[in-house]
PDB file of C-alpha atoms in Angstrom:
ATOM      1  CA  ALA A   1     -11.938-117.418 -27.343  1.00  0.00           C
ATOM      2  CA  ILE A   2     -13.724-118.487 -30.502  1.00  0.00           C
ATOM      3  CA  ARG A   3     -17.172-119.881 -29.730  1.00  0.00           C
ATOM      4  CA  ILE A   4     -18.464-122.802 -31.734  1.00  0.00           C
ATOM      5  CA  THR A   5     -22.221-123.260 -31.909  1.00  0.00           C
ATOM      6  CA  GLN A   6     -23.178-126.753 -32.996  1.00  0.00           C
ATOM      7  CA  SER A   7     -26.683-127.800 -34.021  1.00  0.00           C
ATOM      8  CA  PRO A   8     -28.794-129.680 -33.448  1.00  0.00           C
ATOM      9  CA  SER A   9     -27.876-130.925 -29.991  1.00  0.00           C
ATOM     10  CA  SER A  10     -29.542-134.221 -30.807  1.00  0.00           C
ATOM     11  CA  LEU A  11     -31.389-135.863 -33.642  1.00  0.00           C
ATOM     12  CA  SER A  12     -33.223-139.091 -34.296  1.00  0.00           C
ATOM     13  CA  ALA A  13     -32.672-140.855 -37.574  1.00  0.00           C
ATOM     14  CA  SER A  14     -33.068-144.240 -39.204  1.00  0.00           C
ATOM     15  CA  THR A  15     -30.494-146.431 -40.867  1.00  0.00           C
ATOM     16  CA  GLY A  16     -30.088-145.259 -44.446  1.00  0.00           C
ATOM     17  CA  ASP A  17     -31.002-141.652 -43.721  1.00  0.00           C
ATOM     18  CA  ARG A  18     -28.915-138.677 -44.754  1.00  0.00           C
ATOM     19  CA  VAL A  19     -27.856-136.684 -41.694  1.00  0.00           C
ATOM     20  CA  THR A  20     -26.473-133.151 -41.528  1.00  0.00           C
ATOM     21  CA  ILE A  21     -24.847-131.459 -38.532  1.00  0.00           C
ATOM     22  CA  THR A  22     -23.731-127.851 -38.568  1.00  0.00           C
ATOM     23  CA  CYS A  23     -21.176-125.772 -36.703  1.00  0.00           C
ATOM     24  CA  ARG A  24     -20.938-122.024 -36.707  1.00  0.00           C
ATOM     25  CA  ALA A  25     -17.869-120.182 -35.464  1.00  0.00           C
ATOM     26  CA  SER A  26     -18.110-116.808 -33.750  1.00  0.00           C
ATOM     27  CA  GLN A  27     -15.453-115.495 -36.120  1.00  0.00           C
ATOM     28  CA  GLY A  28     -13.816-116.664 -39.313  1.00  0.00           C
ATOM     29  CA  ILE A  29     -11.582-119.711 -38.896  1.00  0.00           C
ATOM     30  CA  SER A  30     -10.748-120.371 -42.549  1.00  0.00           C
ATOM     31  CA  SER A  31     -10.821-124.173 -42.885  1.00  0.00           C
ATOM     32  CA  TYR A  32      -9.276-124.963 -39.513  1.00  0.00           C
ATOM     33  CA  LEU A  33     -12.071-127.241 -38.379  1.00  0.00           C
ATOM     34  CA  ALA A  34     -12.161-130.915 -37.462  1.00  0.00           C
ATOM     35  CA  TRP A  35     -14.980-133.366 -36.773  1.00  0.00           C
ATOM     36  CA  TYR A  36     -14.880-136.196 -34.234  1.00  0.00           C
ATOM     37  CA  GLN A  37     -17.109-139.135 -33.442  1.00  0.00           C
ATOM     38  CA  GLN A  38     -17.472-140.432 -29.892  1.00  0.00           C
ATOM     39  CA  LYS A  39     -19.245-143.607 -28.863  1.00  0.00           C
ATOM     40  CA  PRO A  40     -20.308-144.220 -25.246  1.00  0.00           C
ATOM     41  CA  GLY A  41     -17.394-145.102 -23.002  1.00  0.00           C
ATOM     42  CA  LYS A  42     -14.851-144.585 -25.776  1.00  0.00           C
ATOM     43  CA  ALA A  43     -12.356-141.922 -26.742  1.00  0.00           C
ATOM     44  CA  PRO A  44     -13.255-139.598 -29.605  1.00  0.00           C
ATOM     45  CA  LYS A  45     -12.131-140.503 -33.112  1.00  0.00           C
ATOM     46  CA  LEU A  46     -11.033-138.030 -35.765  1.00  0.00           C
ATOM     47  CA  LEU A  47     -13.251-138.166 -38.844  1.00  0.00           C
ATOM     48  CA  ILE A  48     -12.488-135.050 -40.866  1.00  0.00           C
ATOM     49  CA  TYR A  49      -9.917-132.269 -40.708  1.00  0.00           C
ATOM     50  CA  ALA A  50      -9.299-129.087 -42.638  1.00  0.00           C
ATOM     51  CA  ALA A  51     -13.098-128.873 -42.873  1.00  0.00           C
ATOM     52  CA  SER A  52     -13.382-131.415 -45.690  1.00  0.00           C
ATOM     53  CA  THR A  53     -10.440-133.853 -45.674  1.00  0.00           C
ATOM     54  CA  LEU A  54     -11.360-137.370 -44.677  1.00  0.00           C
ATOM     55  CA  GLN A  55      -9.041-138.955 -42.113  1.00  0.00           C
ATOM     56  CA  SER A  56      -7.460-142.188 -43.327  1.00  0.00           C
ATOM     57  CA  GLY A  57      -9.699-145.182 -42.774  1.00  0.00           C
ATOM     58  CA  VAL A  58     -12.922-143.208 -42.344  1.00  0.00           C
ATOM     59  CA  PRO A  59     -15.777-144.385 -44.597  1.00  0.00           C
ATOM     60  CA  SER A  60     -16.601-142.193 -47.568  1.00  0.00           C
ATOM     61  CA  ARG A  61     -20.214-141.762 -46.415  1.00  0.00           C
ATOM     62  CA  PHE A  62     -18.806-139.081 -44.104  1.00  0.00           C
ATOM     63  CA  SER A  63     -18.101-135.718 -45.685  1.00  0.00           C
ATOM     64  CA  GLY A  64     -17.439-132.200 -44.505  1.00  0.00           C
ATOM     65  CA  SER A  65     -17.815-128.805 -46.083  1.00  0.00           C
ATOM     66  CA  GLY A  66     -17.588-125.128 -45.320  1.00  0.00           C
ATOM     67  CA  SER A  67     -15.093-122.403 -44.606  1.00  0.00           C
ATOM     68  CA  GLY A  68     -15.024-119.137 -42.737  1.00  0.00           C
ATOM     69  CA  THR A  69     -17.761-119.419 -40.112  1.00  0.00           C
ATOM     70  CA  ASP A  70     -20.190-122.089 -41.340  1.00  0.00           C
ATOM     71  CA  PHE A  71     -19.442-125.796 -41.553  1.00  0.00           C
ATOM     72  CA  THR A  72     -21.346-128.995 -42.173  1.00  0.00           C
ATOM     73  CA  LEU A  73     -20.794-132.675 -41.459  1.00  0.00           C
ATOM     74  CA  THR A  74     -22.889-134.980 -43.617  1.00  0.00           C
ATOM     75  CA  ILE A  75     -23.424-138.702 -43.249  1.00  0.00           C
ATOM     76  CA  SER A  76     -24.837-139.749 -46.577  1.00  0.00           C
ATOM     77  CA  CYS A  77     -26.342-143.099 -45.624  1.00  0.00           C
ATOM     78  CA  LEU A  78     -26.507-143.661 -41.886  1.00  0.00           C
ATOM     79  CA  GLN A  79     -25.275-147.050 -40.691  1.00  0.00           C
ATOM     80  CA  SER A  80     -25.924-148.700 -37.336  1.00  0.00           C
ATOM     81  CA  GLU A  81     -22.343-148.074 -36.248  1.00  0.00           C
ATOM     82  CA  ASP A  82     -22.771-144.328 -36.832  1.00  0.00           C
ATOM     83  CA  PHE A  83     -25.081-143.811 -33.873  1.00  0.00           C
ATOM     84  CA  ALA A  84     -22.828-141.731 -31.643  1.00  0.00           C
ATOM     85  CA  THR A  85     -22.092-138.184 -30.561  1.00  0.00           C
ATOM     86  CA  TYR A  86     -20.309-135.868 -32.987  1.00  0.00           C
ATOM     87  CA  TYR A  87     -18.187-132.847 -32.129  1.00  0.00           C
ATOM     88  CA  CYS A  88     -16.588-130.149 -34.211  1.00  0.00           C
ATOM     89  CA  GLN A  89     -13.393-128.398 -33.103  1.00  0.00           C
ATOM     90  CA  GLN A  90     -11.674-125.252 -34.315  1.00  0.00           C
ATOM     91  CA  TYR A  91      -7.912-125.087 -34.327  1.00  0.00           C
ATOM     92  CA  TYR A  92      -7.544-121.676 -35.934  1.00  0.00           C
ATOM     93  CA  SER A  93      -6.491-120.010 -32.706  1.00  0.00           C
ATOM     94  CA  TYR A  94      -5.848-120.770 -29.052  1.00  0.00           C
ATOM     95  CA  PRO A  95      -7.649-121.889 -27.069  1.00  0.00           C
ATOM     96  CA  TRP A  96      -8.861-124.617 -29.373  1.00  0.00           C
ATOM     97  CA  THR A  97     -12.574-125.018 -28.790  1.00  0.00           C
ATOM     98  CA  PHE A  98     -15.212-127.668 -29.398  1.00  0.00           C
ATOM     99  CA  GLY A  99     -18.851-127.468 -30.294  1.00  0.00           C
ATOM    100  CA  GLN A 100     -21.317-128.733 -27.699  1.00  0.00           C
ATOM    101  CA  GLY A 101     -21.866-132.016 -29.520  1.00  0.00           C
ATOM    102  CA  THR A 102     -24.689-133.635 -31.486  1.00  0.00           C
ATOM    103  CA  LYS A 103     -26.063-136.961 -30.343  1.00  0.00           C
ATOM    104  CA  VAL A 104     -27.340-139.072 -33.225  1.00  0.00           C
ATOM    105  CA  GLU A 105     -29.918-141.522 -31.937  1.00  0.00           C
ATOM    106  CA  ILE A 106     -31.934-144.311 -33.476  1.00  0.00           C
ATOM    107  CA  LYS A 107     -35.456-143.334 -34.467  1.00  0.00           C
TER     108      LYS A 107
ATOM    109  CA  GLU B   1       1.012-148.682 -34.458  1.00  0.00           C
ATOM    110  CA  VAL B   2       0.657-145.274 -32.852  1.00  0.00           C
ATOM    111  CA  GLN B   3      -0.619-145.710 -29.321  1.00  0.00           C
ATOM    112  CA  LEU B   4      -1.204-143.565 -26.259  1.00  0.00           C
ATOM    113  CA  VAL B   5      -1.679-145.461 -23.010  1.00  0.00           C
ATOM    114  CA  GLN B   6      -2.957-143.531 -20.013  1.00  0.00           C
ATOM    115  CA  SER B   7      -2.626-144.296 -16.326  1.00  0.00           C
ATOM    116  CA  GLY B   8      -5.483-145.851 -14.403  1.00  0.00           C
ATOM    117  CA  ALA B   9      -8.498-144.389 -12.664  1.00  0.00           C
ATOM    118  CA  GLU B  10      -7.932-142.301  -9.567  1.00  0.00           C
ATOM    119  CA  VAL B  11     -10.072-141.512  -6.526  1.00  0.00           C
ATOM    120  CA  LYS B  12      -8.908-138.532  -4.533  1.00  0.00           C
ATOM    121  CA  LYS B  13     -10.098-136.152  -1.834  1.00  0.00           C
ATOM    122  CA  PRO B  14     -10.481-132.405  -2.307  1.00  0.00           C
ATOM    123  CA  GLY B  15      -7.202-130.608  -1.700  1.00  0.00           C
ATOM    124  CA  GLU B  16      -5.047-133.585  -2.654  1.00  0.00           C
ATOM    125  CA  SER B  17      -2.515-133.512  -5.460  1.00  0.00           C
ATOM    126  CA  LEU B  18      -2.490-135.793  -8.474  1.00  0.00           C
ATOM    127  CA  ARG B  19      -0.471-136.528 -11.586  1.00  0.00           C
ATOM    128  CA  ILE B  20      -1.807-138.672 -14.394  1.00  0.00           C
ATOM    129  CA  SER B  21       0.247-139.912 -17.304  1.00  0.00           C
ATOM    130  CA  CYS B  22       0.075-140.636 -21.023  1.00  0.00           C
ATOM    131  CA  LYS B  23       2.743-142.832 -22.606  1.00  0.00           C
ATOM    132  CA  GLY B  24       3.281-142.728 -26.346  1.00  0.00           C
ATOM    133  CA  SER B  25       4.575-145.552 -28.487  1.00  0.00           C
ATOM    134  CA  GLY B  26       4.825-146.479 -32.146  1.00  0.00           C
ATOM    135  CA  TYR B  27       6.032-143.042 -33.246  1.00  0.00           C
ATOM    136  CA  SER B  28       8.679-140.437 -32.513  1.00  0.00           C
ATOM    137  CA  PHE B  29       7.396-138.907 -29.269  1.00  0.00           C
ATOM    138  CA  THR B  30       9.079-135.561 -29.870  1.00  0.00           C
ATOM    139  CA  SER B  31       7.589-135.133 -33.347  1.00  0.00           C
ATOM    140  CA  TYR B  32       4.041-134.276 -32.302  1.00  0.00           C
ATOM    141  CA  TRP B  33       2.395-132.225 -29.618  1.00  0.00           C
ATOM    142  CA  ILE B  34       0.278-133.846 -26.912  1.00  0.00           C
ATOM    143  CA  SER B  35      -3.013-132.232 -25.915  1.00  0.00           C
ATOM    144  CA  TRP B  36      -5.172-132.891 -22.884  1.00  0.00           C
ATOM    145  CA  VAL B  37      -8.969-132.832 -23.128  1.00  0.00           C
ATOM    146  CA  ARG B  38     -11.487-132.900 -20.280  1.00  0.00           C
ATOM    147  CA  GLN B  39     -14.923-134.477 -20.396  1.00  0.00           C
ATOM    148  CA  MET B  40     -17.059-133.944 -17.334  1.00  0.00           C
ATOM    149  CA  PRO B  41     -19.756-136.535 -16.641  1.00  0.00           C
ATOM    150  CA  GLY B  42     -22.410-136.432 -19.350  1.00  0.00           C
ATOM    151  CA  LYS B  43     -20.861-133.346 -20.928  1.00  0.00           C
ATOM    152  CA  GLY B  44     -18.866-132.352 -23.993  1.00  0.00           C
ATOM    153  CA  LEU B  45     -15.183-132.065 -24.772  1.00  0.00           C
ATOM    154  CA  GLU B  46     -12.997-129.238 -23.471  1.00  0.00           C
ATOM    155  CA  TRP B  47      -9.456-128.628 -24.688  1.00  0.00           C
ATOM    156  CA  MET B  48      -7.198-127.936 -21.699  1.00  0.00           C
ATOM    157  CA  GLY B  49      -3.834-127.312 -23.262  1.00  0.00           C
ATOM    158  CA  ARG B  50      -0.955-128.851 -25.170  1.00  0.00           C
ATOM    159  CA  ILE B  51       2.738-129.485 -24.887  1.00  0.00           C
ATOM    160  CA  ASP B  52       5.514-129.836 -27.432  1.00  0.00           C
ATOM    161  CA  PRO B  53       7.512-132.767 -26.020  1.00  0.00           C
ATOM    162  CA  SER B  54      10.662-131.691 -27.862  1.00  0.00           C
ATOM    163  CA  ASP B  55      11.091-128.537 -25.779  1.00  0.00           C
ATOM    164  CA  SER B  56       8.209-128.715 -23.242  1.00  0.00           C
ATOM    165  CA  TYR B  57       6.649-125.519 -24.598  1.00  0.00           C
ATOM    166  CA  THR B  58       3.022-125.325 -23.501  1.00  0.00           C
ATOM    167  CA  ASN B  59      -0.199-123.527 -24.348  1.00  0.00           C
ATOM    168  CA  TYR B  60      -3.110-123.552 -21.924  1.00  0.00           C
ATOM    169  CA  SER B  61      -6.758-122.716 -22.244  1.00  0.00           C
ATOM    170  CA  PRO B  62      -7.518-119.736 -19.992  1.00  0.00           C
ATOM    171  CA  SER B  63     -10.164-121.914 -18.365  1.00  0.00           C
ATOM    172  CA  PHE B  64      -7.442-124.224 -17.017  1.00  0.00           C
ATOM    173  CA  GLN B  65      -4.389-121.959 -16.785  1.00  0.00           C
ATOM    174  CA  GLY B  66      -3.090-121.863 -13.234  1.00  0.00           C
ATOM    175  CA  HIS B  67      -5.103-124.854 -12.094  1.00  0.00           C
ATOM    176  CA  VAL B  68      -3.289-127.633 -13.936  1.00  0.00           C
ATOM    177  CA  THR B  69       0.237-128.210 -15.158  1.00  0.00           C
ATOM    178  CA  ILE B  70       1.122-130.070 -18.345  1.00  0.00           C
ATOM    179  CA  SER B  71       4.591-131.534 -18.602  1.00  0.00           C
ATOM    180  CA  ALA B  72       6.501-134.204 -20.496  1.00  0.00           C
ATOM    181  CA  ASP B  73       9.519-136.456 -20.073  1.00  0.00           C
ATOM    182  CA  LYS B  74      10.790-137.237 -23.547  1.00  0.00           C
ATOM    183  CA  SER B  75      13.285-139.777 -22.209  1.00  0.00           C
ATOM    184  CA  ILE B  76      10.370-142.071 -21.375  1.00  0.00           C
ATOM    185  CA  SER B  77       7.887-140.812 -24.026  1.00  0.00           C
ATOM    186  CA  THR B  78       5.405-139.741 -21.383  1.00  0.00           C
ATOM    187  CA  ALA B  79       3.269-136.665 -20.917  1.00  0.00           C
ATOM    188  CA  TYR B  80       1.646-135.653 -17.652  1.00  0.00           C
ATOM    189  CA  LEU B  81      -1.286-133.670 -16.358  1.00  0.00           C
ATOM    190  CA  GLN B  82      -1.098-132.639 -12.738  1.00  0.00           C
ATOM    191  CA  TRP B  83      -3.056-130.806 -10.070  1.00  0.00           C
ATOM    192  CA  SER B  84      -1.654-129.437  -6.811  1.00  0.00           C
ATOM    193  CA  SER B  85      -5.034-129.097  -5.123  1.00  0.00           C
ATOM    194  CA  LEU B  86      -7.993-130.993  -6.519  1.00  0.00           C
ATOM    195  CA  LYS B  87     -11.586-129.808  -6.345  1.00  0.00           C
ATOM    196  CA  ALA B  88     -14.771-131.799  -6.614  1.00  0.00           C
ATOM    197  CA  SER B  89     -15.368-130.046  -9.923  1.00  0.00           C
ATOM    198  CA  ASP B  90     -12.247-131.754 -11.333  1.00  0.00           C
ATOM    199  CA  THR B  91     -14.184-135.013 -11.431  1.00  0.00           C
ATOM    200  CA  ALA B  92     -14.063-135.979 -15.085  1.00  0.00           C
ATOM    201  CA  MET B  93     -12.592-138.209 -17.726  1.00  0.00           C
ATOM    202  CA  TYR B  94      -9.304-136.878 -19.038  1.00  0.00           C
ATOM    203  CA  TYR B  95      -7.953-137.785 -22.458  1.00  0.00           C
ATOM    204  CA  CYS B  96      -4.565-137.195 -23.992  1.00  0.00           C
ATOM    205  CA  ALA B  97      -4.286-136.954 -27.752  1.00  0.00           C
ATOM    206  CA  ILE B  98      -1.600-136.495 -30.367  1.00  0.00           C
ATOM    207  CA  SER B  99      -1.892-133.185 -32.189  1.00  0.00           C
ATOM    208  CA  VAL B 100      -0.822-133.457 -35.816  1.00  0.00           C
ATOM    209  CA  ALA B 101      -1.024-130.007 -37.391  1.00  0.00           C
ATOM    210  CA  ALA B 102      -3.362-129.164 -34.502  1.00  0.00           C
ATOM    211  CA  ARG B 103      -5.958-131.830 -35.252  1.00  0.00           C
ATOM    212  CA  LEU B 104      -6.250-134.557 -32.621  1.00  0.00           C
ATOM    213  CA  THR B 105      -5.423-137.679 -34.550  1.00  0.00           C
ATOM    214  CA  SER B 106      -4.885-140.389 -31.944  1.00  0.00           C
ATOM    215  CA  TRP B 107      -6.337-140.537 -28.471  1.00  0.00           C
ATOM    216  CA  GLY B 108      -5.537-142.338 -25.264  1.00  0.00           C
ATOM    217  CA  GLN B 109      -8.168-144.504 -23.611  1.00  0.00           C
ATOM    218  CA  GLY B 110      -8.914-141.898 -20.967  1.00  0.00           C
ATOM    219  CA  THR B 111      -8.267-141.611 -17.222  1.00  0.00           C
ATOM    220  CA  LEU B 112     -11.238-141.193 -14.906  1.00  0.00           C
ATOM    221  CA  VAL B 113     -10.522-138.878 -11.999  1.00  0.00           C
ATOM    222  CA  THR B 114     -13.023-138.826  -9.139  1.00  0.00           C
ATOM    223  CA  VAL B 115     -12.664-136.211  -6.428  1.00  0.00           C
ATOM    224  CA  SER B 116     -14.899-136.756  -3.426  1.00  0.00           C
ATOM    225  CA  SER B 117     -14.717-136.288   0.301  1.00  0.00           C
TER     226      SER B 117
END
């Protein structure tokens, strides 16, 4: 199975900050990577797919980049509603696998 | 509106069987795969497997193969996740999600399964 290493596991930031989360795949996955946001007690929500394509309805302050093994999710100007846990997921090959998650907390 | 509605929370004893459900609406149920994802308490997301409702073809994660069964009844737009013998370690929240080109675009609200003697 492809392993996805996500970092950091948590971070503290303030509203208005620029935040970057990274995922590294154990082998090349082209651009078959998605990012999800999960708030406490809620189901995850798709933010980005194909590494850099914004899902419909997702604010443009979210962006994704990368291909091959290294990927980045950036939140350009953190808003209060963005405090949540973020996961990446590869869908290049079965079994699909998730990163361990990054919890974005209020500083 | 695309919607997945899951069955309610369950409390079971070890060794018991269980089937939870996920009903789709607002779209053609046979057009998209359904995946199941586990989230153990305080932990991350784990993809368990997926089914193509049009022909019931499945793929499982090796971590779950043989321990759960994914099925679907397209006549009632419902997918299922079932266990024949639950363990305490199956205690978790379980989500179903629509897979569009493999990305998980719409999610159910989750079903909490608690297994305790």
